[in-house]
Every structure is written in structure tokens, then in C-alpha cells.
Amino acid sequence: MEVKVNKKVKSATEDELQSLTKEELIAKIIQLEAHNAQLKSIVQKSLKSHQETTDGKAKKQHRPFDFSKCFKRHILLRFYYLGWDYQGFAAQEDSIETIEHHLFTALKKVCLIESRETSNYNRCGRTDKGVSAFHQVISLDVRSKFRPEEQLEESKLAAELDYCSMLNRVLPEDIRCLAWMPMINSAYSARFDCRSRTYRYFFPRGDLDISAMEESLRHLVGTHDFRNLCKMDVGNGVVNFVRSIDEIRIRPSQLDGWSEKSYDMMYLELRGKAFLWHQVRCIVAVLLLVGQGKEEPSVVRELLDVEKNPCKPQYSMASDVPLNLYECLFNEKSNESTEREQTESDLREWIYNEDNLRRTISELQGMWMRHSVKTTMVREMLKTLQDIYNGERPICDQAVLLTQGVRSKEYCPLLQRQRCESLENRIEHYAKKRRIEVSIKSNDSNANGSDGPAKHVPAQGINNVGYVDHGVTRIEN
């Protein structure tokens, strides 16, 4: 089965508008009015920010940078960011508070690239609102001081532009470039040549039964259909929810200095090639229910059995704040490498600048100090109040508060809750709205395994069959 996403166009023709029903026209007008109000708000905020920045002074005139006189080189760029105050990594039309927006603003400000469109850009992972990354990597073409034939010489690498320091001077303090890697193959992609991504989700021990949670983890390892442990993004063409988790475990991160295990910090670590939208946060939410004794460890196995449970039960996700894209590993050779290029690895050593690393560590220490002082103050208050408290049951709600949404007084087991729509119903819904087009592929394939011609079918004819994901994979948030 083939799914095609219909991208929104900027304007509709008169004939297209004539073909719409009254209800469709009303819906379109409401949508346009809401978008117009949103754009006005963005423009007003932008103008206000600009006025505050310039403070009434005349804007300086800068001579345009002539990129036609520059050499270029293809690199991997590694950086970290604390995403708590951002609207996600990927650039958005209705917000400038994204990591990519600040990154490209910095790249253009220091004249490393002319534009995003001409930079041969790819990102390794796409994290959503509130999610951080310690090992985010992008690939792109940047300005170089040297000719292409000289760029991999040791002396030239040492004398190359200090990309990380240049960017860090103009990036926000919670986004920092750490290292760069010179590449031979200009087709090497941080997205398509990444072989594994590791996420860490940090959480306090509280009164969680870690052993029960670890028992649940065993069901998650391997290849499964995770439609009940993610948010289905059918509107963007994602209809295949089969993914593989290569490794998953719980480890201690930081032990409490006052010998109270409930304040120990732990982390859940997951490694795989790709993750679905909200997959990690949904997995954590279910594991927290198991750790609290509200669900049996076997509930994870039940949720992975999509034939028995085709519809996801309704439950709240875990918070986005503790989630971190912690490590990315890459293929030695690009998928686009030719046979002639197979003799040598595409990867090199990461290049760190000692001064830049020292400044970054010092800045992180300052950030740690500010947050740690606040944490210690709160911890002292808790200790004093706990000494006064004489309740029969100790209060250990640290981990419980990670789950979003309203907590009901009486707990309803997951498998007895109201269910969300099935995948088939969602596909039919978006097909009716003309957001996606669904067609079934012919069973006939040629000797090379390529797909046969696609046959368009109405959404009502969709049954519970296998689907094909055409590269619209969302990386976890």
C-alpha cells in the first residue's frame, strides 16, 4: 500500500473553490482567518523585538559577503542544546523559537553558509518541543580557507576556520557547537547515514519498583509494531509503525547524598535506528505505571500485540523535559558511496578546539551551579518538612509527577480504558480530508524487487494489512 501526502498549497484556483461544498468553504475560511491572526501576532512580536534591539539607532549597513570567491567543504557538525524553552528542533513557520532557526541564523551571521537551500543540509535527529540533545549532528557544506584538494591535509585541518568558536559567539547560551568532522564524500548525510540513535530519559527513583520496570523492558527489545506506544502521525503519511529497539535498560545516574533512595536519579536508555513520534515518552509513561504497581509488567506485551489490541488505550504521556538525544553513531561508508570510494572510510576523527571546549565546560558548570543551588535549597526545605510530617505513609511522589495530565482518584487499568481510533480509521479520515492519497501496490515485482504499479483505492476499502512508510519517519520527541 502506498500513501502520498498532499502538501498544502499557498492558494487555490477559482475552479477548485467552486468545487468545494459550503461546509468545506466555511472550514477553509476559518482556517485562513486563524492563520492570518497568527501571522499578525508573529509580525508584531518580531517588530517589537527589532525595535528593542536597535533601541532607536540607525541600522548598520553591511557589505554583502561574496561566496563566489570562497571554497567549500562538507562537514559533520556536532552540538548540544537544552531544549526546555524551545518549540522543537525543526524550523517552523509560526515560531522562531526553534533550534534550527537559531542555528541557521548563526551560520549566516558568521558567513559560513549563504542559505539553507544551498548548504546541502541534513539533520541526524528531529526532536520536538522541550526535548534536549547532547549529541545532535548535522551535515552541510560550509566555507573553507583551502582548496578542495588540500582540505584533508593535517596542516590545513589545524589551520582551518574555527567553526565551533565562530558559531558559539553568536548562538544562545543553551546551544553550543562542540566539534566538527571533515568529510570526503559530499553525499554523506547525518540523517541517512546514521546507524543508531540513543535516547536517555532521566527520572527520580521515588517509590518505583525498578525490578518490575526492568521486567517490562524485556518485551520491548526487538522489532515490534509500536502503534500503541507512540502518537500516530497519519496526517503526515506515516502508516508503518514497525520499529526495532536494539537495547533498552535502566541505570542509576546520580545517588542522593542524604541516603534517601527515593531521591536517586535514574535514566532509561534506548538504542535503535529510528523512533516514532512520542515513542519514548509513551514507553516511559507505561513503565511508570508498572513501577507504581498500577499495571503488571505484562501490559507492555499486551500493547505490542496489535492484533489483540489494534486500538491504543487513552493515557497521558511522560514529560518532555527529561528526554535527551544522547548519542548518535554513524556508518563508516555513506549509502551513496561508489565502488571506487569503498577503499576508504568516510569518517574521520572529531576535531575539538581546546579553548572552545574549556569555555563550554565552564559555561555548563555555571549552568549546573545555578540549577544545583536551587535544587539544594528545595531539598533542604523538603528535609525539614519531612521531619515534621507524621503521616502513616511516606510521600514519594517524585516520579509520579512526571506523567502529564490530570490524575483520577480511582485508577482504571490501561486495557479497560476508552480506546483511540484505529489506524485504518485514521487513514480513512485523512483520505476523506484529502490530506493523503492511498493506493495499493501490485503484488507483481520485477527481479530486482522493485514495486509494481500502484492502484488507487478508496479509503473505505482499507483493511488491516501491511503498510509502507515512504520516508516520513518522525524522530522521537
Coordinates of C-alpha atoms in Angstrom, one line a residue:
M1 CA 0.0 0.0 0.0
E2 CA 1.3 3.4 -0.9
V3 CA 0.5 6.7 0.9
K4 CA 1.0 10.1 -0.6
V5 CA 0.9 13.3 1.5
N6 CA -0.9 16.2 -0.2
K7 CA 1.1 19.2 0.7
K8 CA -0.8 22.4 1.4
V9 CA -0.7 24.9 -1.5
K10 CA -0.5 28.7 -0.9
S11 CA -3.6 29.5 -2.9
A12 CA -6.5 27.7 -4.6
T13 CA -7.8 28.4 -8.1
E14 CA -11.3 29.7 -8.8
D15 CA -12.3 26.3 -10.2
E16 CA -11.1 24.5 -7.1
L17 CA -13.0 26.8 -4.9
Q18 CA -16.2 26.3 -7.0
S19 CA -15.9 22.6 -6.5
L20 CA -15.9 22.8 -2.6
T21 CA -19.1 22.4 -0.6
K22 CA -20.5 25.1 1.7
E23 CA -19.1 23.3 4.7
E24 CA -15.6 22.9 3.2
L25 CA -15.6 26.7 2.3
I26 CA -16.6 27.6 5.8
A27 CA -13.8 25.4 7.2
K28 CA -11.3 26.9 4.8
I29 CA -12.3 30.5 5.8
I30 CA -12.0 29.7 9.5
Q31 CA -8.6 28.2 8.9
L32 CA -7.3 31.1 6.9
E33 CA -8.6 33.7 9.5
A34 CA -6.8 31.8 12.3
H35 CA -3.6 31.6 10.3
N36 CA -3.9 35.3 9.4
A37 CA -4.3 36.2 13.1
Q38 CA -1.3 34.0 14.0
L39 CA 0.9 35.7 11.3
K40 CA -0.1 39.2 12.6
S41 CA 0.9 38.2 16.1
I42 CA 4.3 36.9 14.9
V43 CA 5.0 40.1 12.9
Q44 CA 4.1 42.3 15.9
K45 CA 6.4 40.3 18.2
S46 CA 9.2 40.5 15.6
L47 CA 8.8 44.2 15.1
K48 CA 8.8 44.8 18.9
S49 CA 11.9 42.7 19.3
H50 CA 13.6 44.5 16.5
Q51 CA 12.8 47.9 18.0
E52 CA 14.1 46.9 21.4
T53 CA 17.3 45.6 19.9
T54 CA 18.1 48.6 17.7
D55 CA 17.0 51.0 20.5
G56 CA 16.3 53.8 18.1
K57 CA 19.7 53.6 16.5
A58 CA 20.2 53.6 12.7
K59 CA 20.7 50.1 11.3
K60 CA 24.2 49.5 10.2
Q61 CA 24.8 48.8 6.5
H62 CA 26.9 45.6 5.9
R63 CA 28.6 44.8 2.6
P64 CA 27.2 41.5 1.2
F65 CA 29.6 38.6 1.6
D66 CA 30.8 37.3 -1.8
F67 CA 30.5 33.5 -1.6
S68 CA 31.6 33.0 -5.2
K69 CA 35.2 33.7 -4.1
C70 CA 35.1 31.1 -1.4
F71 CA 35.9 27.4 -1.2
K72 CA 33.6 25.0 0.4
R73 CA 33.9 21.7 2.3
H74 CA 31.4 19.1 3.5
I75 CA 31.5 18.5 7.3
L76 CA 29.6 16.9 10.1
L77 CA 28.9 19.4 13.0
R78 CA 28.2 18.2 16.5
F79 CA 26.5 20.3 19.1
Y80 CA 24.3 20.1 22.2
Y81 CA 21.2 22.1 23.2
L82 CA 18.9 22.2 26.2
G83 CA 15.5 22.3 24.5
W84 CA 13.4 23.1 27.6
D85 CA 12.5 26.6 26.4
Y86 CA 12.3 25.8 22.6
Q87 CA 9.5 24.7 20.3
G88 CA 11.5 21.8 19.0
F89 CA 14.5 21.3 16.7
A90 CA 13.0 21.7 13.3
A91 CA 12.3 25.2 11.9
Q92 CA 8.6 26.2 11.9
E93 CA 6.6 28.8 10.0
D94 CA 4.8 30.1 13.1
S95 CA 7.7 30.3 15.6
I96 CA 11.3 31.5 15.6
E97 CA 12.0 29.7 18.9
T98 CA 13.4 26.5 17.4
I99 CA 16.9 25.2 17.4
E100 CA 17.2 25.2 13.6
H101 CA 16.2 28.8 13.4
H102 CA 18.9 29.9 15.8
L103 CA 21.4 27.6 14.2
F104 CA 20.9 28.9 10.6
T105 CA 20.8 32.5 11.9
A106 CA 24.2 31.9 13.4
L107 CA 25.6 30.1 10.3
K108 CA 24.6 33.0 8.1
K109 CA 25.7 35.7 10.6
V110 CA 29.3 34.4 10.6
C111 CA 29.1 33.8 6.8
L112 CA 29.7 30.0 6.9
I113 CA 26.8 29.4 4.5
E114 CA 24.9 31.6 2.1
S115 CA 21.5 30.0 2.7
R116 CA 19.9 26.8 3.9
E117 CA 18.8 25.8 0.4
T118 CA 22.4 25.9 -0.9
S119 CA 24.1 24.3 2.1
N120 CA 23.5 20.6 1.3
Y121 CA 21.9 20.3 4.8
N122 CA 20.7 17.2 6.7
R123 CA 20.0 16.7 10.4
C124 CA 20.5 13.5 12.3
G125 CA 17.5 13.6 14.6
R126 CA 14.4 15.7 14.9
T127 CA 13.4 16.4 18.5
D128 CA 10.2 18.0 19.5
K129 CA 9.2 20.7 21.9
G130 CA 11.0 20.6 25.3
V131 CA 13.4 17.8 24.3
S132 CA 17.2 18.3 24.6
A133 CA 20.2 16.7 22.9
F134 CA 23.8 16.1 24.0
H135 CA 24.9 14.6 20.7
Q136 CA 23.0 16.2 17.8
V137 CA 24.7 16.1 14.4
I138 CA 24.1 17.9 11.2
S139 CA 25.8 17.6 7.8
L140 CA 26.3 20.6 5.5
D141 CA 28.7 22.5 3.2
V142 CA 30.5 25.4 4.8
R143 CA 33.0 28.0 3.8
S144 CA 36.7 26.9 3.9
K145 CA 40.0 28.6 3.7
F146 CA 41.6 26.0 1.4
R147 CA 41.1 24.4 -1.9
P148 CA 39.3 21.0 -2.0
E149 CA 42.5 19.1 -2.9
E150 CA 44.2 20.5 0.2
Q151 CA 41.4 20.3 2.7
L152 CA 42.3 16.9 4.3
E153 CA 45.9 17.6 4.9
E154 CA 46.8 17.7 8.6
S155 CA 48.4 21.1 8.4
K156 CA 45.3 22.5 6.7
L157 CA 42.9 20.9 9.2
A158 CA 44.8 22.6 12.0
A159 CA 44.7 26.0 10.3
E160 CA 41.1 25.7 9.1
L161 CA 38.4 28.1 10.3
D162 CA 37.4 27.5 13.9
Y163 CA 33.8 26.7 13.1
C164 CA 32.7 25.9 16.6
S165 CA 34.1 29.0 18.3
M166 CA 32.7 31.2 15.5
L167 CA 29.2 29.8 16.0
N168 CA 29.3 29.8 19.8
R169 CA 29.9 33.5 19.8
V170 CA 26.5 34.2 18.3
L171 CA 24.4 31.2 19.5
P172 CA 22.2 31.3 22.6
E173 CA 23.9 30.1 25.7
D174 CA 21.9 26.8 25.8
I175 CA 23.0 25.8 22.3
R176 CA 26.7 25.0 21.8
C177 CA 28.8 23.6 19.0
L178 CA 31.3 21.0 20.3
A179 CA 33.2 19.6 17.4
W180 CA 33.3 19.2 13.6
M181 CA 34.5 16.4 11.3
P182 CA 35.9 16.8 7.8
M183 CA 34.2 14.6 5.1
I184 CA 35.5 13.2 1.8
N185 CA 32.1 12.3 0.4
S186 CA 29.8 15.3 -0.1
A187 CA 26.9 12.9 -0.2
Y188 CA 27.4 11.8 3.4
S189 CA 24.2 12.5 5.3
A190 CA 23.8 13.0 9.0
R191 CA 20.3 11.6 8.6
F192 CA 20.5 8.7 6.2
D193 CA 24.0 7.5 7.2
C194 CA 23.2 7.4 11.0
R195 CA 23.2 3.7 12.1
S196 CA 21.8 4.2 15.6
R197 CA 20.4 6.8 17.9
T198 CA 20.4 6.6 21.7
Y199 CA 18.0 8.4 23.9
R200 CA 18.1 8.8 27.7
Y201 CA 15.1 9.7 29.8
F202 CA 16.0 10.8 33.3
F203 CA 13.7 10.3 36.3
P204 CA 13.8 10.1 40.1
R205 CA 13.5 6.7 41.7
G206 CA 10.7 7.7 44.1
D207 CA 8.9 4.6 45.3
L208 CA 9.1 2.9 41.8
D209 CA 9.6 -0.8 41.6
I210 CA 12.6 -0.8 39.3
S211 CA 12.7 -4.6 39.1
A212 CA 9.1 -4.6 37.7
M213 CA 10.0 -1.9 35.2
E214 CA 13.1 -3.9 34.1
E215 CA 10.8 -7.0 33.6
S216 CA 8.7 -4.9 31.2
L217 CA 11.7 -3.8 29.2
R218 CA 12.4 -7.3 28.0
H219 CA 9.2 -7.2 25.9
L220 CA 10.4 -4.1 24.1
V221 CA 13.7 -5.4 22.7
G222 CA 13.5 -6.4 19.1
T223 CA 11.2 -5.5 16.2
H224 CA 7.6 -4.7 17.1
D225 CA 4.6 -2.6 15.9
F226 CA 4.6 0.3 18.3
R227 CA 1.3 1.9 17.3
N228 CA 0.0 1.6 20.9
L229 CA 3.3 3.2 22.3
C230 CA 3.5 6.3 20.2
K231 CA 1.4 9.1 18.7
M232 CA 0.3 8.1 15.2
D233 CA 1.2 10.8 12.7
V234 CA -1.0 9.5 9.8
G235 CA -1.7 13.1 8.6
N236 CA 2.0 13.3 7.6
G237 CA 1.9 10.0 5.7
V238 CA 3.3 7.7 8.5
V239 CA 1.3 4.5 8.4
N240 CA 4.1 2.0 9.3
F241 CA 4.7 1.7 13.0
V242 CA 7.1 -1.2 13.0
R243 CA 10.4 -0.2 14.6
S244 CA 13.3 -2.0 16.3
I245 CA 14.8 -1.3 19.7
D246 CA 18.3 -2.8 19.9
E247 CA 18.9 -2.2 23.5
I248 CA 17.0 -0.8 26.5
R249 CA 18.0 -0.6 30.1
I250 CA 17.6 1.4 33.4
R251 CA 20.7 2.7 35.1
P252 CA 21.5 4.9 38.1
S253 CA 22.6 8.4 37.2
Q254 CA 23.1 10.3 40.5
L255 CA 22.7 8.9 44.0
D256 CA 21.2 11.2 46.7
G257 CA 23.7 12.5 49.2
W258 CA 21.3 12.1 52.2
S259 CA 20.8 8.3 51.9
E260 CA 17.2 8.5 50.7
K261 CA 16.8 6.3 47.7
S262 CA 13.6 8.0 46.6
Y263 CA 15.7 11.0 45.6
D264 CA 18.2 8.9 43.5
M265 CA 18.2 9.9 39.8
M266 CA 17.9 7.1 37.3
Y267 CA 17.7 7.0 33.5
L268 CA 16.1 4.8 30.9
E269 CA 18.4 4.3 27.9
L270 CA 17.1 3.2 24.5
R271 CA 19.1 2.5 21.4
G272 CA 17.7 2.0 17.9
K273 CA 17.9 3.2 14.3
A274 CA 14.8 5.3 14.3
F275 CA 12.0 6.2 16.7
L276 CA 8.4 7.2 16.2
W277 CA 6.7 10.5 17.3
H278 CA 6.4 10.5 21.1
Q279 CA 7.5 6.8 21.2
V280 CA 10.0 7.2 24.1
R281 CA 7.6 9.4 26.2
C282 CA 4.8 6.9 25.7
I283 CA 7.0 4.0 26.7
V284 CA 8.1 5.8 29.8
A285 CA 4.5 6.7 30.7
V286 CA 3.6 3.0 30.7
L287 CA 6.7 1.9 32.6
L288 CA 6.0 4.5 35.3
L289 CA 2.5 2.8 35.7
V290 CA 4.3 -0.5 36.1
G291 CA 6.8 0.9 38.5
Q292 CA 3.9 2.3 40.7
G293 CA 2.3 -1.2 40.8
K294 CA -0.8 0.0 38.9
E295 CA 0.0 -2.2 35.9
E296 CA 1.6 -5.7 35.6
P297 CA 4.8 -5.9 33.6
S298 CA 3.0 -8.0 31.0
V299 CA 0.9 -4.9 29.9
V300 CA 3.8 -4.0 27.6
R301 CA 3.5 -7.3 25.8
E302 CA -0.3 -6.8 25.5
L303 CA 0.2 -3.3 24.0
L304 CA 2.6 -4.7 21.5
D305 CA 0.1 -7.3 20.3
V306 CA -1.7 -5.1 17.8
E307 CA -3.9 -8.0 16.5
K308 CA -5.3 -8.4 20.0
N309 CA -5.2 -4.7 20.8
P310 CA -5.5 -2.8 17.5
C311 CA -6.6 0.5 19.2
K312 CA -4.4 2.4 21.6
P313 CA -5.9 2.9 25.1
Q314 CA -6.0 6.5 26.2
Y315 CA -3.2 7.6 28.6
S316 CA -1.1 10.6 29.3
M317 CA 2.5 10.8 28.1
A318 CA 5.5 11.4 30.3
S319 CA 7.0 14.9 30.5
D320 CA 9.3 16.1 27.7
V321 CA 11.8 17.8 29.9
P322 CA 13.9 14.7 30.9
L323 CA 14.3 13.4 27.4
N324 CA 17.7 13.7 25.8
L325 CA 19.1 12.5 22.4
Y326 CA 22.3 11.3 24.0
E327 CA 24.4 9.6 21.3
C328 CA 24.4 9.1 17.5
L329 CA 26.6 6.5 15.7
F330 CA 27.3 6.7 12.0
N331 CA 28.2 4.3 9.2
E332 CA 31.8 4.1 8.1
K333 CA 30.7 4.5 4.5
S334 CA 27.9 6.6 3.1
N335 CA 24.9 4.8 1.4
E336 CA 25.8 7.0 -1.6
S337 CA 29.4 5.8 -1.9
T338 CA 30.5 4.4 -5.2
E339 CA 32.6 1.2 -5.6
R340 CA 35.7 3.3 -6.3
E341 CA 35.2 5.1 -3.0
Q342 CA 34.8 1.8 -0.9
T343 CA 38.5 1.5 -0.1
E344 CA 38.5 4.3 2.5
S345 CA 36.2 5.2 5.4
D346 CA 34.2 8.4 5.0
L347 CA 34.5 9.1 8.8
R348 CA 37.4 11.0 10.4
E349 CA 38.1 11.9 14.0
W350 CA 36.1 14.7 15.5
I351 CA 38.0 17.9 15.7
Y352 CA 37.8 19.7 19.1
N353 CA 39.2 23.1 19.9
E354 CA 40.7 23.1 23.4
D355 CA 39.9 26.8 24.1
N356 CA 36.3 26.3 22.9
L357 CA 35.9 23.1 24.9
R358 CA 37.2 24.9 28.1
R359 CA 34.8 27.8 27.6
T360 CA 31.9 25.4 27.0
I361 CA 32.7 23.3 30.1
S362 CA 33.0 26.5 32.2
E363 CA 29.6 27.7 30.9
L364 CA 28.0 24.3 31.7
Q365 CA 29.5 24.4 35.1
G366 CA 27.9 27.8 35.7
M367 CA 24.5 26.5 34.5
W368 CA 24.9 23.4 36.7
M369 CA 25.8 25.7 39.7
R370 CA 22.6 27.8 39.3
H371 CA 20.3 24.8 39.0
S372 CA 22.1 22.8 41.7
V373 CA 21.9 25.7 44.2
K374 CA 18.1 25.9 43.6
T375 CA 17.8 22.1 43.9
T376 CA 19.7 22.1 47.1
M377 CA 17.5 24.8 48.6
V378 CA 14.4 22.9 47.7
R379 CA 15.9 19.7 49.1
E380 CA 16.6 21.3 52.4
M381 CA 13.0 22.5 52.6
L382 CA 11.8 19.0 51.9
K383 CA 14.0 17.5 54.6
T384 CA 12.7 20.0 57.2
L385 CA 9.1 19.4 56.3
Q386 CA 9.5 15.6 56.2
D387 CA 11.0 15.7 59.7
I388 CA 7.8 17.5 60.8
Y389 CA 5.4 15.2 58.8
N390 CA 3.9 12.4 60.9
G391 CA 1.7 10.7 58.3
E392 CA 1.4 6.9 58.2
R393 CA 2.5 6.7 54.6
P394 CA 5.8 8.4 53.4
I395 CA 5.3 10.8 50.5
C396 CA 7.3 9.6 47.5
D397 CA 5.6 11.4 44.5
Q398 CA 8.8 12.4 42.7
A399 CA 8.4 10.1 39.7
V400 CA 4.6 10.2 39.7
L401 CA 4.7 13.9 38.8
L402 CA 6.5 13.2 35.6
T403 CA 3.2 12.0 34.0
Q404 CA 1.3 14.7 32.3
G405 CA -2.5 15.2 32.6
V406 CA -5.0 15.0 35.5
R407 CA -4.7 12.1 37.9
S408 CA -8.0 10.4 38.7
K409 CA -8.8 9.3 42.3
E410 CA -9.7 5.8 41.1
Y411 CA -7.3 4.2 38.7
C412 CA -8.6 2.5 35.6
P413 CA -6.3 -0.2 34.1
L414 CA -4.9 0.6 30.7
L415 CA -6.6 -2.3 28.8
Q416 CA -10.0 -1.3 30.2
R417 CA -9.8 2.3 29.2
Q418 CA -11.5 4.0 26.2
R419 CA -9.6 3.4 23.0
C420 CA -8.3 5.8 20.4
E421 CA -9.3 5.4 16.7
S422 CA -7.7 2.5 14.8
L423 CA -5.0 3.1 12.2
E424 CA -7.5 2.2 9.5
N425 CA -10.0 4.8 10.7
R426 CA -7.3 7.4 10.8
I427 CA -6.2 6.7 7.3
E428 CA -9.8 6.9 6.1
H429 CA -10.2 10.2 8.0
Y430 CA -7.2 11.9 6.4
A431 CA -8.0 10.4 3.0
K432 CA -11.5 12.0 3.1
K433 CA -9.9 15.3 4.1
R434 CA -7.6 14.9 1.0
R435 CA -4.5 15.2 3.3
I436 CA -3.3 11.9 2.0
E437 CA -3.9 9.7 -1.0
V438 CA -3.9 5.9 -0.5
S439 CA -3.2 3.4 -3.2
I440 CA -2.5 -0.4 -3.1
K441 CA 0.7 -1.7 -4.8
S442 CA 0.5 -4.5 -7.2
N443 CA 1.9 -7.9 -5.9
D444 CA 3.9 -8.2 -9.1
S445 CA 7.5 -7.1 -8.7
N446 CA 10.4 -7.3 -11.0
A447 CA 13.5 -9.4 -10.5
N448 CA 15.2 -6.6 -8.6
G449 CA 12.5 -6.4 -6.0
S450 CA 11.1 -3.0 -7.1
D451 CA 7.4 -2.4 -6.6
G452 CA 4.8 -2.8 -9.3
P453 CA 2.4 -0.1 -10.4
A454 CA 0.2 1.4 -7.7
K455 CA -3.6 1.1 -7.9
H456 CA -5.7 3.9 -6.3
V457 CA -8.4 2.7 -4.0
P458 CA -11.0 4.5 -1.8
A459 CA -10.1 4.7 1.9
Q460 CA -13.2 2.7 2.8
G461 CA -11.5 -0.4 1.2
I462 CA -8.6 -0.4 3.6
N463 CA -8.3 -3.5 5.8
N464 CA -5.8 -4.5 8.4
V465 CA -2.9 -5.1 6.1
G466 CA 0.8 -4.1 5.9
Y467 CA 1.7 -0.6 5.1
V468 CA 4.7 1.1 3.5
D469 CA 6.4 4.1 5.1
H470 CA 7.7 6.5 2.5
G471 CA 10.4 8.2 4.4
V472 CA 8.2 10.3 6.6
T473 CA 9.7 8.9 9.8
R474 CA 9.5 11.3 12.7
I475 CA 12.4 11.1 15.1
E476 CA 11.3 10.9 18.7
N477 CA 10.2 13.7 21.0

